[in-house]
mmCIF file of C-alpha atoms and ligand atoms in Angstrom:
data_model
loop_
_atom_site.group_PDB
_atom_site.id
_atom_site.type_symbol
_atom_site.label_atom_id
_atom_site.label_comp_id
_atom_site.label_asym_id
_atom_site.label_seq_id
_atom_site.Cartn_x
_atom_site.Cartn_y
_atom_site.Cartn_z
ATOM 1 C CA MET A 503 3.957 47.931 55.230
ATOM 2 C CA THR A 504 6.276 50.029 53.045
ATOM 3 C CA GLY A 505 6.124 49.669 49.275
ATOM 4 C CA HIS A 506 8.931 47.706 47.714
ATOM 5 C CA ALA A 507 8.432 48.055 43.986
ATOM 6 C CA GLU A 508 12.180 47.923 43.271
ATOM 7 C CA PRO A 509 13.400 44.865 41.354
ATOM 8 C CA ILE A 510 14.888 42.084 43.508
ATOM 9 C CA HIS A 511 18.391 40.941 42.673
ATOM 10 C CA GLY A 512 20.023 39.854 45.946
ATOM 11 C CA ILE A 513 18.154 37.570 48.358
ATOM 12 C CA VAL A 514 19.247 36.455 51.833
ATOM 13 C CA VAL A 515 17.163 33.769 53.536
ATOM 14 C CA LEU A 516 17.771 32.824 57.190
ATOM 15 C CA THR A 517 16.308 29.558 58.453
ATOM 16 C CA GLY A 518 15.911 28.095 61.923
ATOM 17 C CA ALA A 519 14.586 24.926 63.510
ATOM 18 C CA GLY A 520 11.030 25.700 62.402
ATOM 19 C CA ILE A 521 11.803 24.855 58.781
ATOM 20 C CA SER A 522 12.851 21.333 59.789
ATOM 21 C CA ALA A 523 10.064 20.781 62.352
ATOM 22 C CA GLU A 524 7.666 19.160 59.865
ATOM 23 C CA SER A 525 10.442 16.781 58.827
ATOM 24 C CA GLY A 526 10.422 15.514 62.412
ATOM 25 C CA VAL A 527 13.493 17.373 63.728
ATOM 26 C CA PRO A 528 12.630 18.839 67.169
ATOM 27 C CA THR A 529 12.901 22.608 67.639
ATOM 28 C CA PHE A 530 14.698 24.082 70.649
ATOM 29 C CA ARG A 531 12.212 26.231 72.508
ATOM 30 C CA ALA A 532 8.958 24.477 71.817
ATOM 31 C CA SER A 533 8.544 22.489 75.014
ATOM 32 C CA ASP A 534 10.107 22.883 78.434
ATOM 33 C CA GLY A 535 13.223 24.547 77.131
ATOM 34 C CA LEU A 536 15.134 21.318 77.426
ATOM 35 C CA TRP A 537 16.983 20.144 74.382
ATOM 36 C CA CYS A 538 16.070 16.507 73.799
ATOM 37 C CA GLY A 539 15.986 16.052 77.583
ATOM 38 C CA HIS A 540 19.222 17.900 78.311
ATOM 39 C CA ARG A 541 19.977 21.346 79.667
ATOM 40 C CA VAL A 542 21.693 23.303 76.915
ATOM 41 C CA GLU A 543 24.638 24.126 79.168
ATOM 42 C CA GLU A 544 25.373 20.396 79.563
ATOM 43 C CA VAL A 545 25.548 19.589 75.870
ATOM 44 C CA ALA A 546 26.082 22.804 73.876
ATOM 45 C CA THR A 547 28.935 24.655 75.565
ATOM 46 C CA PRO A 548 32.734 24.173 75.535
ATOM 47 C CA GLU A 549 32.558 23.851 79.330
ATOM 48 C CA GLY A 550 29.978 21.067 79.057
ATOM 49 C CA TYR A 551 32.197 19.229 76.571
ATOM 50 C CA ALA A 552 35.293 19.628 78.762
ATOM 51 C CA ALA A 553 33.384 18.440 81.843
ATOM 52 C CA ASN A 554 31.693 15.445 80.257
ATOM 53 C CA PRO A 555 32.818 14.669 76.696
ATOM 54 C CA ALA A 556 31.043 11.294 76.731
ATOM 55 C CA LEU A 557 27.650 12.945 77.451
ATOM 56 C CA VAL A 558 28.165 15.586 74.779
ATOM 57 C CA GLN A 559 29.403 13.132 72.144
ATOM 58 C CA ASP A 560 26.483 10.791 72.889
ATOM 59 C CA PHE A 561 24.012 13.700 72.532
ATOM 60 C CA TYR A 562 25.372 14.557 69.091
ATOM 61 C CA ASN A 563 25.743 10.890 68.090
ATOM 62 C CA GLN A 564 22.003 10.463 68.741
ATOM 63 C CA ARG A 565 21.141 13.572 66.684
ATOM 64 C CA ARG A 566 23.500 12.466 63.885
ATOM 65 C CA ARG A 567 21.821 9.032 63.774
ATOM 66 C CA GLN A 568 18.368 10.689 63.694
ATOM 67 C CA LEU A 569 19.236 12.330 60.355
ATOM 68 C CA ALA A 570 18.798 8.928 58.686
ATOM 69 C CA GLU A 571 15.130 9.003 59.745
ATOM 70 C CA VAL A 572 14.198 12.429 58.316
ATOM 71 C CA ARG A 573 13.880 13.936 54.865
ATOM 72 C CA PRO A 574 13.701 17.447 53.402
ATOM 73 C CA ASN A 575 10.134 18.800 53.423
ATOM 74 C CA ALA A 576 8.247 21.037 50.960
ATOM 75 C CA ALA A 577 9.811 24.167 52.486
ATOM 76 C CA HIS A 578 13.373 22.931 51.890
ATOM 77 C CA VAL A 579 12.377 21.893 48.357
ATOM 78 C CA ALA A 580 10.775 25.286 47.620
ATOM 79 C CA LEU A 581 14.054 27.034 48.525
ATOM 80 C CA ALA A 582 15.994 24.576 46.356
ATOM 81 C CA GLU A 583 13.644 25.260 43.438
ATOM 82 C CA LEU A 584 14.149 29.010 43.911
ATOM 83 C CA ALA A 585 17.944 28.518 43.980
ATOM 84 C CA ALA A 586 17.731 26.581 40.720
ATOM 85 C CA ARG A 587 15.886 29.323 38.849
ATOM 86 C CA TRP A 588 17.150 32.521 40.546
ATOM 87 C CA GLU A 589 19.427 34.567 38.246
ATOM 88 C CA GLY A 590 20.586 36.977 40.944
ATOM 89 C CA ASP A 591 22.467 36.339 44.212
ATOM 90 C CA PHE A 592 20.851 34.037 46.761
ATOM 91 C CA LEU A 593 22.526 33.338 50.129
ATOM 92 C CA LEU A 594 20.790 30.750 52.292
ATOM 93 C CA VAL A 595 22.024 31.012 55.904
ATOM 94 C CA THR A 596 20.819 28.306 58.241
ATOM 95 C CA GLN A 597 21.140 28.066 62.012
ATOM 96 C CA ASN A 598 20.259 24.392 61.661
ATOM 97 C CA VAL A 599 22.913 21.715 61.917
ATOM 98 C CA ASP A 600 20.852 19.087 60.090
ATOM 99 C CA ASP A 601 21.621 18.354 56.421
ATOM 100 C CA LEU A 602 18.097 18.822 55.064
ATOM 101 C CA HIS A 603 18.932 21.964 53.050
ATOM 102 C CA ASP A 604 22.056 20.229 51.684
ATOM 103 C CA ARG A 605 20.024 17.225 50.555
ATOM 104 C CA ALA A 606 17.321 19.381 48.949
ATOM 105 C CA HIS A 607 19.938 21.311 46.956
ATOM 106 C CA ALA A 608 21.738 18.095 46.005
ATOM 107 C CA GLU A 609 18.489 16.806 44.463
ATOM 108 C CA ILE A 610 17.766 20.137 42.697
ATOM 109 C CA PRO A 611 21.105 21.685 41.581
ATOM 110 C CA PRO A 612 21.235 25.446 42.309
ATOM 111 C CA GLY A 613 22.226 28.242 39.946
ATOM 112 C CA ALA A 614 25.607 29.967 40.009
ATOM 113 C CA GLY A 615 24.442 32.762 42.309
ATOM 114 C CA PHE A 616 23.521 30.436 45.189
ATOM 115 C CA GLU A 617 25.432 29.808 48.407
ATOM 116 C CA LEU A 618 24.483 27.810 51.559
ATOM 117 C CA ILE A 619 26.089 28.652 54.915
ATOM 118 C CA HIS A 620 25.634 26.667 58.147
ATOM 119 C CA MET A 621 26.414 29.447 60.635
ATOM 120 C CA HIS A 622 26.078 27.109 63.661
ATOM 121 C CA GLY A 623 28.021 24.218 62.111
ATOM 122 C CA GLU A 624 26.895 20.788 60.907
ATOM 123 C CA LEU A 625 26.124 17.435 62.544
ATOM 124 C CA LEU A 626 27.814 15.619 59.654
ATOM 125 C CA LYS A 627 31.165 17.331 60.202
ATOM 126 C CA ALA A 628 33.839 16.995 62.896
ATOM 127 C CA ARG A 629 36.663 19.331 63.908
ATOM 128 C CA CYS A 630 40.104 18.627 65.334
ATOM 129 C CA THR A 631 40.479 20.371 68.705
ATOM 130 C CA ARG A 632 44.119 21.255 68.054
ATOM 131 C CA SER A 633 44.501 21.869 64.298
ATOM 132 C CA GLY A 634 40.972 23.134 63.652
ATOM 133 C CA VAL A 635 40.775 20.931 60.560
ATOM 134 C CA VAL A 636 37.126 20.145 59.660
ATOM 135 C CA MET A 637 36.182 16.871 57.988
ATOM 136 C CA ASP A 638 33.039 14.970 57.027
ATOM 137 C CA TRP A 639 31.849 12.665 59.806
ATOM 138 C CA PHE A 640 28.867 10.297 59.358
ATOM 139 C CA GLY A 641 29.168 7.790 62.191
ATOM 140 C CA ASP A 642 29.400 8.021 65.982
ATOM 141 C CA MET A 643 32.226 9.917 67.662
ATOM 142 C CA ALA A 644 33.852 8.581 70.843
ATOM 143 C CA ALA A 645 34.435 10.745 73.927
ATOM 144 C CA ASP A 646 38.199 10.668 73.265
ATOM 145 C CA GLU A 647 38.060 10.295 69.475
ATOM 146 C CA ALA A 648 41.645 10.571 68.263
ATOM 147 C CA SER A 649 42.317 13.149 65.574
ATOM 148 C CA PRO A 650 44.086 12.125 62.342
ATOM 149 C CA HIS A 651 45.215 15.751 62.039
ATOM 150 C CA HIS A 652 47.195 16.273 65.273
ATOM 151 C CA PRO A 653 48.884 13.855 67.698
ATOM 152 C CA GLN A 654 47.320 15.546 70.749
ATOM 153 C CA GLY A 655 44.070 16.494 69.005
ATOM 154 C CA ARG A 656 40.622 15.026 69.599
ATOM 155 C CA MET A 657 37.675 15.104 67.144
ATOM 156 C CA ARG A 658 34.692 17.146 68.401
ATOM 157 C CA PRO A 659 31.371 17.919 66.704
ATOM 158 C CA HIS A 660 31.741 20.804 64.228
ATOM 159 C CA ILE A 661 28.940 22.605 66.034
ATOM 160 C CA VAL A 662 29.083 26.230 67.230
ATOM 161 C CA TRP A 663 28.368 26.028 70.977
ATOM 162 C CA PHE A 664 27.106 28.838 73.140
ATOM 163 C CA GLY A 665 29.926 31.281 73.754
ATOM 164 C CA GLU A 666 31.620 30.394 70.460
ATOM 165 C CA MET A 667 31.636 32.587 67.351
ATOM 166 C CA PRO A 668 29.180 31.627 64.580
ATOM 167 C CA LEU A 669 30.780 30.816 61.229
ATOM 168 C CA ALA A 670 31.163 32.989 58.101
ATOM 169 C CA MET A 671 29.867 36.147 59.769
ATOM 170 C CA GLU A 672 31.789 38.518 57.439
ATOM 171 C CA ARG A 673 30.342 36.800 54.375
ATOM 172 C CA ILE A 674 26.837 36.894 55.865
ATOM 173 C CA GLU A 675 27.069 40.574 56.823
ATOM 174 C CA ALA A 676 28.344 41.501 53.350
ATOM 175 C CA ALA A 677 25.379 39.725 51.735
ATOM 176 C CA LEU A 678 22.904 41.414 54.096
ATOM 177 C CA ALA A 679 24.386 44.829 53.275
ATOM 178 C CA ALA A 680 23.759 44.211 49.561
ATOM 179 C CA CYS A 681 20.436 42.377 49.538
ATOM 180 C CA ASP A 682 17.063 43.562 48.242
ATOM 181 C CA LEU A 683 15.026 40.905 50.057
ATOM 182 C CA PHE A 684 15.598 39.290 53.478
ATOM 183 C CA VAL A 685 13.340 36.426 54.538
ATOM 184 C CA SER A 686 13.559 34.846 58.012
ATOM 185 C CA ILE A 687 11.952 31.395 58.205
ATOM 186 C CA GLY A 688 11.176 29.281 61.282
ATOM 187 C CA THR A 689 13.364 31.012 63.838
ATOM 188 C CA SER A 690 12.272 32.480 67.154
ATOM 189 C CA GLY A 691 14.667 35.412 66.985
ATOM 190 C CA ALA A 692 15.904 34.447 70.460
ATOM 191 C CA VAL A 693 19.595 34.001 69.631
ATOM 192 C CA TYR A 694 22.070 36.561 68.307
ATOM 193 C CA PRO A 695 23.731 37.348 65.941
ATOM 194 C CA ALA A 696 21.049 35.739 63.703
ATOM 195 C CA ALA A 697 18.274 37.659 65.466
ATOM 196 C CA GLY A 698 19.949 40.923 64.402
ATOM 197 C CA PHE A 699 20.147 40.108 60.678
ATOM 198 C CA VAL A 700 16.816 41.787 59.970
ATOM 199 C CA GLN A 701 18.234 45.094 61.217
ATOM 200 C CA LEU A 702 21.232 44.847 58.867
ATOM 201 C CA ALA A 703 18.860 44.102 55.971
ATOM 202 C CA ARG A 704 16.692 47.094 56.873
ATOM 203 C CA TYR A 705 19.759 49.364 56.886
ATOM 204 C CA ALA A 706 20.422 48.118 53.360
ATOM 205 C CA GLY A 707 16.902 49.162 52.345
ATOM 206 C CA ALA A 708 15.811 45.579 51.760
ATOM 207 C CA ARG A 709 12.241 44.300 51.971
ATOM 208 C CA THR A 710 12.090 42.174 55.124
ATOM 209 C CA VAL A 711 9.689 39.266 55.608
ATOM 210 C CA GLU A 712 9.170 36.896 58.559
ATOM 211 C CA ILE A 713 7.696 33.463 57.769
ATOM 212 C CA ASN A 714 6.885 31.480 60.916
ATOM 213 C CA LEU A 715 4.238 29.386 62.620
ATOM 214 C CA GLU A 716 3.292 32.461 64.640
ATOM 215 C CA PRO A 717 4.649 35.992 65.146
ATOM 216 C CA THR A 718 8.023 35.992 66.932
ATOM 217 C CA GLN A 719 9.391 38.455 69.481
ATOM 218 C CA GLY A 720 11.030 40.315 66.590
ATOM 219 C CA ALA A 721 7.950 40.414 64.342
ATOM 220 C CA ARG A 722 7.636 44.204 64.509
ATOM 221 C CA LEU A 723 11.094 44.571 62.924
ATOM 222 C CA PHE A 724 9.840 43.085 59.639
ATOM 223 C CA ASP A 725 7.930 44.829 56.843
ATOM 224 C CA GLU A 726 5.732 41.756 56.411
ATOM 225 C CA GLY A 727 4.758 38.614 58.284
ATOM 226 C CA VAL A 728 3.496 35.362 56.732
ATOM 227 C CA TYR A 729 2.226 32.914 59.352
ATOM 228 C CA GLY A 730 1.513 29.214 59.091
ATOM 229 C CA PRO A 731 3.364 25.899 58.765
ATOM 230 C CA ALA A 732 6.562 26.292 56.714
ATOM 231 C CA THR A 733 5.579 23.535 54.289
ATOM 232 C CA GLU A 734 2.602 25.695 53.227
ATOM 233 C CA ALA A 735 3.830 29.274 53.759
ATOM 234 C CA VAL A 736 7.297 28.918 52.172
ATOM 235 C CA PRO A 737 6.282 27.388 48.814
ATOM 236 C CA ALA A 738 3.399 29.890 48.545
ATOM 237 C CA PHE A 739 5.639 32.885 49.214
ATOM 238 C CA PHE A 740 8.468 31.949 46.817
ATOM 239 C CA ARG A 741 6.325 30.464 44.038
ATOM 240 C CA ASP A 742 5.563 33.846 42.469
ATOM 241 C CA LEU A 743 8.823 35.642 43.339
ATOM 242 C CA GLN A 744 10.405 37.185 40.266
ATOM 243 C CA THR A 745 13.556 39.231 39.824
HETATM 244 N N1 APR B 1060 6.590 26.007 60.498
HETATM 245 C C1 APR B 1060 7.112 27.249 60.703
HETATM 246 N N2 APR B 1060 7.647 27.647 61.881
HETATM 247 C C2 APR B 1060 7.654 26.754 62.885
HETATM 248 C C3 APR B 1060 7.137 25.444 62.754
HETATM 249 C C4 APR B 1060 6.585 25.088 61.493
HETATM 250 N N3 APR B 1060 6.080 23.867 61.265
HETATM 251 N N4 APR B 1060 7.292 24.797 63.946
HETATM 252 C C5 APR B 1060 7.888 25.672 64.791
HETATM 253 N N5 APR B 1060 8.103 26.847 64.159
HETATM 254 C C6 APR B 1060 8.723 28.064 64.689
HETATM 255 C C7 APR B 1060 8.439 28.337 66.151
HETATM 256 O O1 APR B 1060 7.270 29.129 66.265
HETATM 257 C C8 APR B 1060 9.688 29.113 66.575
HETATM 258 O O2 APR B 1060 9.498 30.519 66.397
HETATM 259 O O3 APR B 1060 10.125 27.871 64.597
HETATM 260 C C9 APR B 1060 10.775 28.646 65.606
HETATM 261 C C10 APR B 1060 11.821 27.757 66.266
HETATM 262 O O4 APR B 1060 12.473 28.524 67.247
HETATM 263 P P1 APR B 1060 13.626 27.841 68.125
HETATM 264 O O5 APR B 1060 13.156 26.526 68.638
HETATM 265 O O6 APR B 1060 14.104 28.903 69.068
HETATM 266 O O7 APR B 1060 14.789 27.498 67.073
HETATM 267 P P2 APR B 1060 15.804 28.514 66.429
HETATM 268 O O8 APR B 1060 15.207 29.885 66.293
HETATM 269 O O9 APR B 1060 16.328 27.874 65.193
HETATM 270 O O10 APR B 1060 16.997 28.564 67.516
HETATM 271 C C11 APR B 1060 18.116 29.357 67.164
HETATM 272 O O11 APR B 1060 19.239 28.643 69.170
HETATM 273 O O12 APR B 1060 19.522 26.849 70.555
HETATM 274 C C12 APR B 1060 20.150 27.644 69.616
HETATM 275 O O13 APR B 1060 21.871 27.061 68.145
HETATM 276 C C13 APR B 1060 20.531 26.812 68.443
HETATM 277 O O14 APR B 1060 20.338 27.302 66.087
HETATM 278 C C14 APR B 1060 19.638 27.331 67.327
HETATM 279 C C15 APR B 1060 19.348 28.739 67.767
#
């Protein structure tokens, strides 16, 4: 482990499904690789949506409804508490499409240096297939949901499917290039570009930490590893963090 005595000003935290697991939101690669009983290609690709929009919309309608049954856990709250007190820059990038980070930060207002980015989109947003306009969406979405933004448009989940470009990548890369601390929480490191963020942070000379239930396939890329359930490991790690 290399020493990192330098003061910490800029933080980037990346979260994955593991941070929401203890809230009751299923992760992706825990069981048989199926995603709530579906093959990913059927429900998380543009081709799957084109082939069977009713199946895809129903899959996301079910996940959108499930949000009403879950709440932020101690790991989400610990990050919100950090965002409230942190005087430097703090970018929270999540691969998750649930709104648990959003709710935690709504309950504990963050400081001016905080920003939350959903790089894989959000269950509670919809996008017009023709205009690209994104809007809040809380209820179910029909297979041929008409768009209020374009006469030929349809509303689709504002979710980044496989083969599509994750959101806000320039902003994320700029923050990684300037950060002093990068912490990856609850992600298997199986999907790029998120799995490559630790390398960008290392090039910037940042201290890199992996917090996960167990070591991931990218564990050796991090200066430090903290292993255990997120609701225990995340509050413990950030409780004593000072600028
Ligand atoms: N506390 C901490 N970590 C946990 C917990 C927990 N309670 N439960 C599970 N984990 C860890 C697992 O060990 C695993 O490494 O969370 C990680 C979840 O990995 P994945 O299921 O692969 O989820 P994620 O890394 O977020 O997937 C990335 O892949 O399918 C796409 O777009 C989807 O955003 C997703 C992306």
